[in-house]
Amino acid sequence: MKIRVNKDRLLISLDGSLDSNNARNVEEEILRAVEANSGLTPSFDMSELKYISSAGLRVLMKVRKIAGENVEINDVTPDVYEIFDTTGMSEIFKVRKKMRELSIEGLDIIGEGCNGKVYRLDADTIVKVYETNNALEIIENEKKMAKMAFLKGIPTAISFDIVKVGDTLGAVFELLDAKTFNDLIIENPGSIDDIVKKYVDVMKQIHDTEVEKDVVPVAKDIYKGYLEKQKKFMPEEMSNKLSKLLDEMKVDTHLVHGDIQMKNVMLSDGEPMIIDMDTLCMGHPLFDFCGLYVTYKLFKEDEPDNTLKFLGISSEISDMIWDKTFRYYYADKTEEEREVILNKIRILASIRFLYLISGTVRMSDELAEKRISHTISHINELLDKVDDLN
Protein backbone atom coordinates (compact mmCIF):
# COMPACT_ATOMS: atom_id res chain seq x y z
CA MET A 1 0.00 0.00 0.00
CA LYS A 2 1.17 3.52 -0.85
CA ILE A 3 -0.39 6.74 0.43
CA ARG A 4 0.41 10.22 -0.86
CA VAL A 5 -1.19 13.65 -1.27
CA ASN A 6 -1.84 15.13 -4.71
CA LYS A 7 -3.57 18.55 -4.65
CA ASP A 8 -7.05 17.94 -3.18
CA ARG A 9 -6.76 14.14 -3.23
CA LEU A 10 -5.41 11.63 -0.73
CA LEU A 11 -4.20 8.93 -3.10
CA ILE A 12 -4.24 5.39 -1.72
CA SER A 13 -2.77 2.67 -3.96
CA LEU A 14 -3.54 -0.95 -3.09
CA ASP A 15 -1.63 -3.96 -4.41
CA GLY A 16 -2.33 -7.68 -4.00
CA SER A 17 -5.23 -8.76 -1.75
CA LEU A 18 -7.20 -6.95 0.95
CA ASP A 19 -8.71 -9.61 3.21
CA SER A 20 -8.99 -10.76 6.82
CA ASN A 21 -5.23 -11.37 7.01
CA ASN A 22 -4.28 -7.72 6.58
CA ALA A 23 -7.52 -5.71 6.82
CA ARG A 24 -6.92 -4.49 10.42
CA ASN A 25 -3.42 -3.14 9.74
CA VAL A 26 -4.49 -1.58 6.42
CA GLU A 27 -7.50 0.01 8.12
CA GLU A 28 -5.42 1.58 10.88
CA GLU A 29 -2.91 3.06 8.44
CA ILE A 30 -5.55 4.44 6.08
CA LEU A 31 -7.69 5.93 8.84
CA ARG A 32 -4.64 7.67 10.34
CA ALA A 33 -3.91 9.21 6.93
CA VAL A 34 -7.55 10.23 6.38
CA GLU A 35 -7.79 11.88 9.81
CA ALA A 36 -4.44 13.63 9.31
CA ASN A 37 -5.58 15.00 5.94
CA SER A 38 -9.10 16.04 6.80
CA GLY A 39 -10.75 17.85 3.88
CA LEU A 40 -8.97 15.87 1.17
CA THR A 41 -10.93 13.38 -0.93
CA PRO A 42 -9.70 9.79 -0.38
CA SER A 43 -9.06 8.36 -3.85
CA PHE A 44 -8.23 4.64 -4.10
CA ASP A 45 -6.15 3.27 -6.98
CA MET A 46 -7.10 -0.41 -7.32
CA SER A 47 -5.39 -1.13 -10.63
CA GLU A 48 -3.12 -3.68 -8.90
CA LEU A 49 -5.62 -5.09 -6.40
CA LYS A 50 -6.40 -8.71 -7.26
CA TYR A 51 -8.94 -9.53 -4.55
CA ILE A 52 -10.99 -7.89 -1.80
CA SER A 53 -12.95 -9.79 0.86
CA SER A 54 -15.84 -8.67 3.05
CA ALA A 55 -13.26 -7.60 5.64
CA GLY A 56 -11.66 -5.35 3.00
CA LEU A 57 -15.03 -3.91 2.05
CA ARG A 58 -15.64 -3.00 5.69
CA VAL A 59 -12.41 -1.01 5.65
CA LEU A 60 -13.79 1.07 2.78
CA MET A 61 -17.06 1.61 4.63
CA LYS A 62 -15.17 2.95 7.67
CA VAL A 63 -13.24 5.34 5.44
CA ARG A 64 -16.53 6.55 3.98
CA LYS A 65 -17.97 7.05 7.47
CA ILE A 66 -15.10 9.40 8.35
CA ALA A 67 -14.50 11.12 5.00
CA GLY A 68 -18.07 11.28 3.68
CA GLU A 69 -19.65 10.26 0.39
CA ASN A 70 -16.94 11.64 -1.90
CA VAL A 71 -14.62 8.64 -1.54
CA GLU A 72 -13.40 7.61 -5.01
CA ILE A 73 -12.46 4.10 -6.13
CA ASN A 74 -10.63 4.09 -9.46
CA ASP A 75 -9.11 1.65 -11.95
CA VAL A 76 -10.87 -1.38 -10.50
CA THR A 77 -9.94 -4.66 -12.20
CA PRO A 78 -12.80 -6.76 -13.65
CA ASP A 79 -12.61 -9.42 -10.90
CA VAL A 80 -12.69 -6.87 -8.08
CA TYR A 81 -15.41 -4.85 -9.83
CA GLU A 82 -17.58 -7.98 -9.92
CA ILE A 83 -17.27 -8.19 -6.13
CA PHE A 84 -18.27 -4.53 -5.80
CA ASP A 85 -21.21 -5.06 -8.12
CA THR A 86 -22.43 -8.27 -6.45
CA THR A 87 -22.29 -6.79 -2.95
CA GLY A 88 -23.94 -3.51 -3.97
CA MET A 89 -20.84 -1.48 -3.12
CA SER A 90 -20.83 -0.03 -6.65
CA GLU A 91 -24.07 1.76 -5.76
CA ILE A 92 -22.59 3.25 -2.59
CA PHE A 93 -19.20 4.39 -3.88
CA LYS A 94 -17.98 6.21 -6.97
CA VAL A 95 -16.43 3.17 -8.65
CA ARG A 96 -14.64 3.31 -12.01
CA LYS A 97 -13.39 0.23 -13.82
CA LYS A 98 -9.81 -0.06 -14.97
CA MET A 99 -9.70 1.13 -18.57
CA ARG A 100 -8.17 -1.00 -21.27
CA GLU A 101 -5.67 0.72 -23.53
CA LEU A 102 -6.39 1.06 -27.22
CA SER A 103 -4.32 2.12 -30.22
CA ILE A 104 -5.89 4.00 -33.13
CA GLU A 105 -2.84 3.68 -35.35
CA GLY A 106 -3.89 2.72 -38.87
CA LEU A 107 -7.63 3.00 -38.15
CA ASP A 108 -9.96 4.78 -40.59
CA ILE A 109 -11.61 8.02 -39.46
CA ILE A 110 -15.35 7.81 -40.14
CA GLY A 111 -16.43 11.00 -38.43
CA GLU A 112 -15.13 14.18 -36.83
CA GLY A 113 -16.69 16.76 -34.53
CA CYS A 114 -15.80 19.59 -32.16
CA ASN A 115 -14.77 17.24 -29.35
CA GLY A 116 -12.82 14.63 -31.29
CA LYS A 117 -12.70 11.98 -34.02
CA VAL A 118 -14.56 8.71 -34.61
CA TYR A 119 -12.58 5.67 -35.77
CA ARG A 120 -13.74 2.32 -37.12
CA LEU A 121 -12.36 -0.47 -34.88
CA ASP A 122 -13.90 -3.37 -36.81
CA ALA A 123 -17.10 -4.21 -38.70
CA ASP A 124 -19.15 -4.02 -35.50
CA THR A 125 -17.59 -1.32 -33.36
CA ILE A 126 -16.31 2.25 -33.45
CA VAL A 127 -14.41 4.39 -30.94
CA LYS A 128 -14.87 8.11 -30.43
CA VAL A 129 -11.61 9.65 -29.21
CA TYR A 130 -12.03 12.91 -27.32
CA GLU A 131 -9.61 15.81 -27.71
CA THR A 132 -10.68 17.73 -24.62
CA ASN A 133 -9.38 17.96 -21.06
CA ASN A 134 -12.77 17.03 -19.59
CA ALA A 135 -13.21 13.89 -21.72
CA LEU A 136 -14.42 11.67 -18.87
CA GLU A 137 -17.08 14.19 -17.84
CA ILE A 138 -18.33 14.45 -21.45
CA ILE A 139 -18.35 10.66 -21.95
CA GLU A 140 -20.27 10.01 -18.74
CA ASN A 141 -22.80 12.75 -19.51
CA GLU A 142 -23.26 11.47 -23.06
CA LYS A 143 -23.80 7.94 -21.79
CA LYS A 144 -26.40 9.18 -19.30
CA MET A 145 -28.24 11.19 -21.98
CA ALA A 146 -28.06 8.33 -24.50
CA LYS A 147 -29.57 5.86 -22.02
CA MET A 148 -32.42 8.23 -21.27
CA ALA A 149 -33.11 8.80 -24.97
CA PHE A 150 -32.85 5.09 -25.78
CA LEU A 151 -35.43 4.21 -23.11
CA LYS A 152 -37.76 6.75 -24.73
CA GLY A 153 -37.45 4.97 -28.08
CA ILE A 154 -34.94 7.25 -29.80
CA PRO A 155 -32.42 5.29 -31.92
CA THR A 156 -29.09 6.09 -30.35
CA ALA A 157 -25.80 4.34 -29.72
CA ILE A 158 -24.78 3.82 -26.08
CA SER A 159 -21.13 3.49 -25.14
CA PHE A 160 -20.34 0.12 -23.57
CA ASP A 161 -16.71 0.82 -22.70
CA ILE A 162 -14.39 3.71 -21.85
CA VAL A 163 -10.81 3.21 -23.01
CA LYS A 164 -7.46 4.96 -22.78
CA VAL A 165 -6.12 6.15 -26.12
CA GLY A 166 -2.66 7.55 -25.54
CA ASP A 167 -3.02 10.56 -23.22
CA THR A 168 -6.76 10.92 -23.75
CA LEU A 169 -9.94 8.83 -23.50
CA GLY A 170 -12.30 7.19 -25.93
CA ALA A 171 -15.81 5.74 -25.84
CA VAL A 172 -16.53 2.47 -27.66
CA PHE A 173 -19.88 1.93 -29.41
CA GLU A 174 -21.45 -0.93 -31.31
CA LEU A 175 -22.40 0.37 -34.75
CA LEU A 176 -22.63 -2.23 -37.50
CA ASP A 177 -21.10 -1.06 -40.81
CA ALA A 178 -22.06 2.49 -39.87
CA LYS A 179 -21.64 5.52 -42.10
CA THR A 180 -22.73 9.07 -41.39
CA PHE A 181 -25.53 10.60 -43.44
CA ASN A 182 -22.95 13.18 -44.50
CA ASP A 183 -20.70 10.45 -45.96
CA LEU A 184 -23.63 8.73 -47.65
CA ILE A 185 -24.38 11.95 -49.55
CA ILE A 186 -20.71 12.34 -50.49
CA GLU A 187 -20.69 8.79 -51.89
CA ASN A 188 -23.98 9.16 -53.73
CA PRO A 189 -25.16 12.78 -54.22
CA GLY A 190 -28.12 11.51 -56.25
CA SER A 191 -29.59 9.93 -53.10
CA ILE A 192 -29.86 13.24 -51.27
CA ASP A 193 -33.69 13.28 -51.32
CA ASP A 194 -34.02 9.83 -49.72
CA ILE A 195 -31.33 10.58 -47.14
CA VAL A 196 -32.84 13.93 -46.17
CA LYS A 197 -36.29 12.33 -45.75
CA LYS A 198 -34.83 9.74 -43.35
CA TYR A 199 -32.97 12.56 -41.62
CA VAL A 200 -36.16 14.58 -41.13
CA ASP A 201 -37.94 11.50 -39.75
CA VAL A 202 -35.20 11.11 -37.14
CA MET A 203 -35.41 14.80 -36.21
CA LYS A 204 -39.18 14.60 -35.80
CA GLN A 205 -38.86 11.52 -33.62
CA ILE A 206 -36.56 13.45 -31.29
CA HIS A 207 -38.76 16.55 -31.30
CA ASP A 208 -41.90 14.52 -30.56
CA THR A 209 -40.33 13.07 -27.41
CA GLU A 210 -41.22 14.74 -24.12
CA VAL A 211 -39.02 14.66 -21.04
CA GLU A 212 -39.54 15.67 -17.44
CA LYS A 213 -38.17 19.03 -16.33
CA ASP A 214 -34.66 19.01 -14.84
CA VAL A 215 -33.74 15.81 -16.72
CA VAL A 216 -31.85 17.73 -19.42
CA PRO A 217 -30.77 21.38 -19.74
CA VAL A 218 -33.20 23.97 -21.14
CA ALA A 219 -32.15 25.11 -24.62
CA LYS A 220 -33.16 28.75 -24.17
CA ASP A 221 -31.07 28.95 -20.99
CA ILE A 222 -28.06 27.66 -22.93
CA TYR A 223 -28.58 30.37 -25.55
CA LYS A 224 -28.97 33.03 -22.89
CA GLY A 225 -25.53 31.96 -21.71
CA TYR A 226 -24.22 32.26 -25.27
CA LEU A 227 -25.68 35.75 -25.55
CA GLU A 228 -24.22 36.88 -22.25
CA LYS A 229 -20.73 36.10 -23.55
CA GLN A 230 -21.27 37.93 -26.85
CA LYS A 231 -22.60 41.27 -25.61
CA LYS A 232 -19.23 42.89 -26.35
CA PHE A 233 -19.89 42.46 -30.08
CA MET A 234 -23.21 44.32 -30.21
CA PRO A 235 -24.94 47.52 -29.07
CA GLU A 236 -26.65 47.29 -25.68
CA GLU A 237 -30.08 47.85 -27.25
CA MET A 238 -29.56 44.86 -29.55
CA SER A 239 -28.46 42.53 -26.77
CA ASN A 240 -31.42 43.64 -24.65
CA LYS A 241 -33.87 42.86 -27.47
CA LEU A 242 -32.34 39.42 -28.01
CA SER A 243 -32.39 38.72 -24.29
CA LYS A 244 -36.08 39.71 -24.14
CA LEU A 245 -36.93 37.37 -27.05
CA LEU A 246 -35.23 34.46 -25.26
CA ASP A 247 -36.84 35.29 -21.91
CA GLU A 248 -40.29 35.31 -23.50
CA MET A 249 -39.89 31.91 -25.16
CA LYS A 250 -42.25 29.33 -23.71
CA VAL A 251 -40.58 26.39 -21.97
CA ASP A 252 -40.98 23.42 -24.30
CA THR A 253 -40.39 20.01 -22.69
CA HIS A 254 -39.69 18.20 -25.96
CA LEU A 255 -36.19 16.95 -26.72
CA VAL A 256 -33.70 18.82 -28.88
CA HIS A 257 -30.44 17.17 -29.93
CA GLY A 258 -28.41 20.36 -29.88
CA ASP A 259 -26.08 19.47 -32.76
CA ILE A 260 -28.06 17.32 -35.18
CA GLN A 261 -26.00 18.02 -38.33
CA MET A 262 -25.60 15.01 -40.63
CA LYS A 263 -22.21 13.92 -39.27
CA ASN A 264 -24.01 13.07 -36.02
CA VAL A 265 -26.59 10.78 -37.65
CA MET A 266 -25.38 7.41 -38.87
CA LEU A 267 -26.89 4.58 -40.86
CA SER A 268 -26.07 1.40 -38.96
CA ASP A 269 -27.19 -1.97 -40.32
CA GLY A 270 -29.78 -0.14 -42.42
CA GLU A 271 -31.23 1.89 -39.51
CA PRO A 272 -30.61 5.55 -38.54
CA MET A 273 -28.62 5.96 -35.32
CA ILE A 274 -27.92 9.23 -33.51
CA ILE A 275 -24.58 9.94 -31.81
CA ASP A 276 -23.08 12.79 -29.75
CA MET A 277 -25.91 12.88 -27.22
CA ASP A 278 -24.01 15.08 -24.73
CA THR A 279 -25.67 18.16 -26.30
CA LEU A 280 -29.21 16.89 -25.59
CA CYS A 281 -31.56 19.50 -24.14
CA MET A 282 -35.24 20.49 -24.17
CA GLY A 283 -36.87 23.20 -26.19
CA HIS A 284 -38.45 24.23 -29.48
CA PRO A 285 -37.28 22.50 -32.72
CA LEU A 286 -35.95 25.93 -33.74
CA PHE A 287 -32.91 25.20 -31.59
CA ASP A 288 -31.93 22.24 -33.76
CA PHE A 289 -32.59 24.13 -36.98
CA CYS A 290 -30.48 27.10 -35.93
CA GLY A 291 -27.56 24.69 -35.44
CA LEU A 292 -28.09 23.35 -38.95
CA TYR A 293 -28.26 26.88 -40.34
CA VAL A 294 -24.90 27.67 -38.76
CA THR A 295 -23.34 24.48 -40.16
CA TYR A 296 -24.72 24.60 -43.70
CA LYS A 297 -25.18 28.35 -44.30
CA LEU A 298 -23.37 30.75 -41.97
CA PHE A 299 -19.92 29.19 -41.83
CA LYS A 300 -19.59 29.37 -45.60
CA GLU A 301 -21.05 32.87 -46.00
CA ASP A 302 -17.62 34.52 -45.71
CA GLU A 303 -15.60 31.38 -46.41
CA PRO A 304 -17.15 29.68 -49.48
CA ASP A 305 -15.00 26.54 -49.27
CA ASN A 306 -15.77 25.96 -45.56
CA THR A 307 -18.17 23.05 -46.10
CA LEU A 308 -15.70 21.39 -48.45
CA LYS A 309 -12.92 21.69 -45.85
CA PHE A 310 -14.90 20.57 -42.82
CA LEU A 311 -17.75 18.44 -44.22
CA GLY A 312 -16.31 17.26 -47.53
CA ILE A 313 -19.32 18.61 -49.43
CA SER A 314 -19.60 21.48 -51.92
CA SER A 315 -21.32 24.74 -51.15
CA GLU A 316 -24.11 23.72 -53.55
CA ILE A 317 -24.69 20.40 -51.75
CA SER A 318 -24.66 22.23 -48.42
CA ASP A 319 -27.41 24.56 -49.67
CA MET A 320 -29.41 21.58 -50.91
CA ILE A 321 -29.18 19.80 -47.55
CA TRP A 322 -30.40 22.90 -45.73
CA ASP A 323 -33.21 23.73 -48.20
CA LYS A 324 -34.55 20.18 -48.45
CA THR A 325 -34.36 19.55 -44.70
CA PHE A 326 -36.18 22.79 -43.94
CA ARG A 327 -38.88 22.24 -46.58
CA TYR A 328 -39.50 18.57 -45.81
CA TYR A 329 -39.74 19.25 -42.07
CA TYR A 330 -42.14 22.16 -42.56
CA ALA A 331 -43.97 20.69 -45.55
CA ASP A 332 -47.34 21.48 -43.96
CA LYS A 333 -46.56 25.21 -43.78
CA THR A 334 -47.21 27.90 -46.39
CA GLU A 335 -44.39 29.91 -47.95
CA GLU A 336 -45.31 32.86 -45.72
CA GLU A 337 -45.28 30.70 -42.60
CA ARG A 338 -41.93 29.20 -43.56
CA GLU A 339 -40.48 32.69 -44.01
CA VAL A 340 -41.54 33.63 -40.47
CA ILE A 341 -39.99 30.42 -39.09
CA LEU A 342 -36.79 30.98 -41.07
CA ASN A 343 -36.31 34.46 -39.61
CA LYS A 344 -36.63 33.03 -36.09
CA ILE A 345 -34.10 30.34 -36.94
CA ARG A 346 -31.70 32.95 -38.29
CA ILE A 347 -31.94 35.00 -35.08
CA LEU A 348 -31.00 32.00 -32.93
CA ALA A 349 -28.38 30.90 -35.45
CA SER A 350 -26.72 34.32 -35.21
CA ILE A 351 -26.43 34.00 -31.42
CA ARG A 352 -24.94 30.52 -31.77
CA PHE A 353 -22.58 31.60 -34.55
CA LEU A 354 -21.18 34.53 -32.58
CA TYR A 355 -20.54 32.18 -29.67
CA LEU A 356 -18.71 29.68 -31.89
CA ILE A 357 -16.67 32.38 -33.64
CA SER A 358 -15.39 33.76 -30.36
CA GLY A 359 -14.20 30.31 -29.28
CA THR A 360 -12.47 29.17 -32.44
CA VAL A 361 -8.75 29.44 -33.24
CA ARG A 362 -8.95 28.22 -36.83
CA MET A 363 -9.47 31.55 -38.52
CA SER A 364 -7.57 34.73 -39.14
CA ASP A 365 -8.58 37.88 -37.30
CA GLU A 366 -9.69 39.38 -40.61
CA LEU A 367 -12.15 36.53 -41.28
CA ALA A 368 -13.42 36.64 -37.70
CA GLU A 369 -14.04 40.39 -37.92
CA LYS A 370 -15.88 39.98 -41.22
CA ARG A 371 -18.07 37.23 -39.78
CA ILE A 372 -18.88 39.22 -36.67
CA SER A 373 -19.73 42.32 -38.73
CA HIS A 374 -22.02 40.38 -41.08
CA THR A 375 -23.72 38.55 -38.20
CA ILE A 376 -24.47 41.80 -36.36
CA SER A 377 -25.91 43.21 -39.61
CA HIS A 378 -28.13 40.14 -39.97
CA ILE A 379 -29.39 40.49 -36.40
CA ASN A 380 -30.13 44.17 -36.93
CA GLU A 381 -32.18 43.35 -40.01
CA LEU A 382 -33.99 40.40 -38.41
CA LEU A 383 -35.00 42.21 -35.23
CA ASP A 384 -37.31 44.37 -37.33
CA LYS A 385 -39.07 41.22 -38.60
CA VAL A 386 -39.24 38.97 -35.53
CA ASP A 387 -41.62 39.70 -32.66
CA ASP A 388 -41.22 36.41 -30.80
CA LEU A 389 -39.42 33.06 -30.94
CA ASN A 390 -42.39 30.84 -30.07
Coordinates of N, CA, C and O in Angstrom, one line a residue, residues 44-47 73-85 90 94-100 136 140 143 160-164 169:
F44 N -8.9 5.9 -4.1 CA -8.2 4.6 -4.1 C -7.9 4.3 -5.5 O -8.7 4.3 -6.4
D45 N -6.6 3.8 -5.7 CA -6.2 3.3 -7.0 C -6.1 1.8 -6.8 O -5.3 1.2 -6.1
M46 N -7.0 1.0 -7.5 CA -7.1 -0.4 -7.3 C -6.7 -1.2 -8.6 O -7.1 -2.3 -8.8
S47 N -5.8 -0.5 -9.4 CA -5.4 -1.1 -10.6 C -4.6 -2.4 -10.4 O -4.5 -3.3 -11.3
I73 N -13.1 5.4 -5.9 CA -12.5 4.1 -6.1 C -12.2 3.9 -7.6 O -13.2 3.8 -8.4
N74 N -11.0 4.0 -8.0 CA -10.6 4.1 -9.5 C -9.8 2.9 -9.9 O -9.2 2.2 -9.2
D75 N -9.9 2.7 -11.3 CA -9.1 1.7 -12.0 C -9.3 0.3 -11.3 O -8.3 -0.5 -11.1
V76 N -10.5 -0.1 -11.1 CA -10.9 -1.4 -10.5 C -10.8 -2.5 -11.6 O -11.4 -2.3 -12.6
T77 N -10.1 -3.5 -11.3 CA -9.9 -4.7 -12.2 C -11.3 -5.4 -12.3 O -12.1 -5.3 -11.4
P78 N -11.5 -6.1 -13.4 CA -12.8 -6.8 -13.7 C -13.2 -7.7 -12.5 O -14.4 -7.7 -12.1
D79 N -12.3 -8.5 -12.0 CA -12.6 -9.4 -10.9 C -13.1 -8.7 -9.6 O -14.0 -9.1 -9.0
V80 N -12.3 -7.6 -9.3 CA -12.7 -6.9 -8.1 C -14.0 -6.1 -8.3 O -14.8 -6.0 -7.4
Y81 N -14.2 -5.6 -9.5 CA -15.4 -4.9 -9.8 C -16.6 -5.8 -9.7 O -17.7 -5.3 -9.2
E82 N -16.5 -7.0 -10.1 CA -17.6 -8.0 -9.9 C -18.0 -8.1 -8.5 O -19.2 -8.3 -8.1
I83 N -17.0 -8.1 -7.6 CA -17.3 -8.2 -6.1 C -18.0 -6.9 -5.7 O -19.0 -7.0 -4.9
F84 N -17.6 -5.8 -6.1 CA -18.3 -4.5 -5.8 C -19.7 -4.6 -6.3 O -20.6 -4.1 -5.6
D85 N -19.9 -5.0 -7.5 CA -21.2 -5.1 -8.1 C -22.1 -6.0 -7.4 O -23.3 -5.7 -7.1
S90 N -20.9 -0.9 -5.5 CA -20.8 0.0 -6.7 C -21.9 1.0 -6.7 O -21.8 2.0 -7.4
K94 N -18.3 5.8 -5.6 CA -18.0 6.2 -7.0 C -16.9 5.2 -7.5 O -15.7 5.4 -7.1
V95 N -17.3 4.2 -8.2 CA -16.4 3.2 -8.7 C -16.2 3.3 -10.2 O -17.2 3.3 -10.9
R96 N -14.9 3.3 -10.6 CA -14.6 3.3 -12.0 C -13.8 2.1 -12.3 O -12.8 1.9 -11.7
K97 N -14.2 1.4 -13.4 CA -13.4 0.2 -13.8 C -12.0 0.6 -14.4 O -11.9 1.8 -14.9
K98 N -11.1 -0.3 -14.3 CA -9.8 -0.1 -15.0 C -10.0 0.0 -16.5 O -10.7 -0.9 -17.0
M99 N -9.5 1.0 -17.1 CA -9.7 1.1 -18.6 C -8.7 0.3 -19.4 O -7.5 0.4 -19.0
R100 N -9.1 -0.3 -20.4 CA -8.2 -1.0 -21.3 C -7.6 0.1 -22.2 O -8.2 1.1 -22.5
L136 N -13.6 12.6 -19.7 CA -14.4 11.7 -18.9 C -15.8 12.2 -18.5 O -16.8 11.6 -18.6
E140 N -19.3 10.5 -19.7 CA -20.3 10.0 -18.7 C -21.6 10.7 -18.9 O -22.7 10.1 -18.8
K143 N -23.2 9.3 -22.1 CA -23.8 7.9 -21.8 C -25.1 8.0 -21.0 O -26.1 7.4 -21.3
F160 N -20.4 1.3 -24.5 CA -20.3 0.1 -23.6 C -19.0 0.0 -22.9 O -18.7 -0.9 -22.1
D161 N -18.0 0.9 -23.3 CA -16.7 0.8 -22.7 C -16.0 2.2 -22.8 O -16.2 2.9 -23.8
I162 N -15.3 2.5 -21.8 CA -14.4 3.7 -21.9 C -13.0 3.2 -21.9 O -12.6 2.4 -21.1
V163 N -12.2 3.7 -22.8 CA -10.8 3.2 -23.0 C -9.8 4.4 -23.0 O -10.1 5.5 -23.2
K164 N -8.6 4.0 -22.7 CA -7.5 5.0 -22.8 C -6.9 4.9 -24.2 O -6.6 3.8 -24.7
L169 N -9.0 9.9 -23.7 CA -9.9 8.8 -23.5 C -10.8 8.7 -24.7 O -11.0 9.6 -25.5

